[in-house]
C-alpha cells in the first residue's frame, strides 16, 4: 500500500462519516495541514500519527491498512436478472420466493413509514 492509497482511504472514510478535515484533525490531535497532506499523499505519517487518525475515525489502524473491498455481485436494479434466476426454480419454489419477497417488502414499507 502506498502513502497515496492510504490517504485516499482516510479521505473516503472521513467523507462517508460526513466529517470535515478540521474536525477529524482536531479529534486526532494533529494539524489540519498534516491531515490534508496525508489525504493528498504528500506526507509520510508515522505509525503513531496513523494510529491517532484511525482512532479518530473509530477504527483500528489495521482496518485502514486493509481497506474494505466492496464486491457487487448483482446490480441493485437488474430485475431481469432476478427474473431469470426465479425462472430456473420449480413452480412451488417460485411461489415461496415471491411470498417471502412480498413479506419483506411489506415489512420494509412499514418500517420506513415509522421513520
mmCIF file of C-alpha atoms in Angstrom:
data_model
loop_
_atom_site.group_PDB
_atom_site.id
_atom_site.type_symbol
_atom_site.label_atom_id
_atom_site.label_comp_id
_atom_site.label_asym_id
_atom_site.label_seq_id
_atom_site.Cartn_x
_atom_site.Cartn_y
_atom_site.Cartn_z
ATOM 1 C CA UNK A 1 0.000 0.000 0.000
ATOM 2 C CA UNK A 2 1.326 3.415 -0.930
ATOM 3 C CA UNK A 3 1.023 6.617 1.071
ATOM 4 C CA UNK A 4 -1.324 7.931 -1.632
ATOM 5 C CA UNK A 5 -3.598 4.870 -1.253
ATOM 6 C CA UNK A 6 -3.681 5.320 2.498
ATOM 7 C CA UNK A 7 -4.602 8.974 2.075
ATOM 8 C CA UNK A 8 -7.437 8.071 -0.287
ATOM 9 C CA UNK A 9 -8.779 5.526 2.195
ATOM 10 C CA UNK A 10 -8.714 8.052 5.037
ATOM 11 C CA UNK A 11 -10.396 10.707 2.910
ATOM 12 C CA UNK A 12 -13.115 8.286 1.747
ATOM 13 C CA UNK A 13 -13.850 7.171 5.336
ATOM 14 C CA UNK A 14 -13.915 10.769 6.542
ATOM 15 C CA UNK A 15 -16.297 11.801 3.776
ATOM 16 C CA UNK A 16 -18.576 8.801 4.401
ATOM 17 C CA UNK A 17 -18.764 9.896 8.022
ATOM 18 C CA UNK A 18 -19.537 13.466 6.852
ATOM 19 C CA UNK A 19 -16.658 14.910 8.877
ATOM 20 C CA UNK A 20 -14.575 17.796 7.572
ATOM 21 C CA UNK A 21 -10.777 17.842 7.765
ATOM 22 C CA UNK A 22 -10.732 20.359 10.592
ATOM 23 C CA UNK A 23 -12.897 18.207 12.868
ATOM 24 C CA UNK A 24 -11.055 14.967 12.113
ATOM 25 C CA UNK A 25 -7.683 16.637 12.646
ATOM 26 C CA UNK A 26 -8.867 18.077 15.964
ATOM 27 C CA UNK A 27 -10.158 14.676 17.110
ATOM 28 C CA UNK A 28 -6.856 13.071 16.124
ATOM 29 C CA UNK A 29 -4.803 15.810 17.775
ATOM 30 C CA UNK A 30 -2.939 16.711 14.573
ATOM 31 C CA UNK A 31 -2.917 19.799 12.400
ATOM 32 C CA UNK A 32 -5.368 20.237 9.540
ATOM 33 C CA UNK A 33 -2.402 20.761 7.209
ATOM 34 C CA UNK A 34 -0.889 17.420 8.195
ATOM 35 C CA UNK A 35 -4.223 15.645 7.637
ATOM 36 C CA UNK A 36 -4.579 17.351 4.264
ATOM 37 C CA UNK A 37 -1.057 16.310 3.301
ATOM 38 C CA UNK A 38 -1.782 12.718 4.365
ATOM 39 C CA UNK A 39 -5.012 12.593 2.364
ATOM 40 C CA UNK A 40 -3.249 14.007 -0.703
ATOM 41 C CA UNK A 41 -0.355 11.567 -0.380
ATOM 42 C CA UNK A 42 2.191 14.336 0.264
ATOM 43 C CA UNK A 43 3.053 13.262 3.822
ATOM 44 C CA UNK A 44 4.642 10.094 5.092
ATOM 45 C CA UNK A 45 2.954 9.800 8.503
ATOM 46 C CA UNK A 46 4.375 7.875 11.416
ATOM 47 C CA UNK A 47 2.543 4.860 12.819
ATOM 48 C CA UNK A 48 1.732 6.966 15.870
ATOM 49 C CA UNK A 49 0.055 9.604 13.711
ATOM 50 C CA UNK A 50 -1.820 6.963 11.745
ATOM 51 C CA UNK A 51 -2.978 5.337 14.978
ATOM 52 C CA UNK A 52 -4.347 8.727 16.122
ATOM 53 C CA UNK A 53 -6.185 9.203 12.806
ATOM 54 C CA UNK A 54 -7.576 5.663 12.912
ATOM 55 C CA UNK A 55 -8.831 6.188 16.473
ATOM 56 C CA UNK A 56 -10.472 9.468 15.448
ATOM 57 C CA UNK A 57 -12.222 7.571 12.635
ATOM 58 C CA UNK A 58 -13.320 4.925 15.126
ATOM 59 C CA UNK A 59 -11.352 2.077 13.544
ATOM 60 C CA UNK A 60 -8.218 0.104 14.275
ATOM 61 C CA UNK A 61 -5.092 1.008 12.315
ATOM 62 C CA UNK A 62 -5.193 -2.425 10.667
ATOM 63 C CA UNK A 63 -8.559 -1.551 9.106
ATOM 64 C CA UNK A 64 -7.025 1.452 7.381
ATOM 65 C CA UNK A 65 -4.164 -0.647 6.099
ATOM 66 C CA UNK A 66 -6.514 -3.334 4.797
ATOM 67 C CA UNK A 67 -9.287 -1.411 3.058
ATOM 68 C CA UNK A 68 -12.705 -2.932 2.735
ATOM 69 C CA UNK A 69 -13.496 -4.465 -0.592
ATOM 70 C CA UNK A 70 -16.941 -3.918 -1.977
ATOM 71 C CA UNK A 71 -17.980 -6.618 -4.383
ATOM 72 C CA UNK A 72 -21.237 -6.042 -6.201
ATOM 73 C CA UNK A 73 -22.276 -9.485 -7.339
ATOM 74 C CA UNK A 74 -25.622 -8.345 -8.659
ATOM 75 C CA UNK A 75 -26.604 -4.869 -9.822
ATOM 76 C CA UNK A 76 -29.249 -3.500 -7.479
ATOM 77 C CA UNK A 77 -31.819 -2.635 -10.165
ATOM 78 C CA UNK A 78 -31.307 -5.558 -12.521
ATOM 79 C CA UNK A 79 -34.805 -7.017 -12.241
ATOM 80 C CA UNK A 80 -34.410 -9.005 -15.467
ATOM 81 C CA UNK A 81 -31.609 -10.965 -13.835
ATOM 82 C CA UNK A 82 -33.789 -11.703 -10.815
ATOM 83 C CA UNK A 83 -36.479 -12.917 -13.167
ATOM 84 C CA UNK A 84 -34.007 -15.232 -14.888
ATOM 85 C CA UNK A 85 -32.973 -16.663 -11.524
ATOM 86 C CA UNK A 86 -36.602 -17.101 -10.477
ATOM 87 C CA UNK A 87 -37.486 -18.821 -13.758
ATOM 88 C CA UNK A 88 -34.915 -21.534 -13.038
ATOM 89 C CA UNK A 89 -36.769 -22.580 -9.890
ATOM 90 C CA UNK A 90 -39.626 -25.082 -9.860
ATOM 91 C CA UNK A 91 -43.108 -23.502 -9.521
ATOM 92 C CA UNK A 92 -43.509 -24.254 -5.785
ATOM 93 C CA UNK A 93 -40.126 -22.648 -5.054
ATOM 94 C CA UNK A 94 -41.043 -19.609 -7.163
ATOM 95 C CA UNK A 95 -44.182 -19.144 -5.058
ATOM 96 C CA UNK A 96 -42.154 -19.408 -1.842
ATOM 97 C CA UNK A 97 -39.625 -16.811 -3.025
ATOM 98 C CA UNK A 98 -42.347 -14.416 -4.184
ATOM 99 C CA UNK A 99 -44.269 -14.789 -0.912
ATOM 100 C CA UNK A 100 -41.071 -14.143 1.057
ATOM 101 C CA UNK A 101 -40.213 -11.144 -1.082
ATOM 102 C CA UNK A 102 -43.702 -9.682 -0.713
ATOM 103 C CA UNK A 103 -43.443 -10.104 3.055
ATOM 104 C CA UNK A 104 -40.022 -8.454 3.152
ATOM 105 C CA UNK A 105 -41.217 -5.516 1.033
ATOM 106 C CA UNK A 106 -44.267 -5.089 3.300
ATOM 107 C CA UNK A 107 -42.061 -5.000 6.382
ATOM 108 C CA UNK A 108 -39.691 -2.501 4.772
ATOM 109 C CA UNK A 109 -42.591 -0.241 3.807
ATOM 110 C CA UNK A 110 -43.928 -0.372 7.338
ATOM 111 C CA UNK A 111 -40.528 0.428 8.860
ATOM 112 C CA UNK A 112 -39.985 3.376 6.508
ATOM 113 C CA UNK A 113 -43.394 4.807 7.459
ATOM 114 C CA UNK A 114 -42.228 4.823 11.093
ATOM 115 C CA UNK A 115 -39.119 6.849 10.241
#
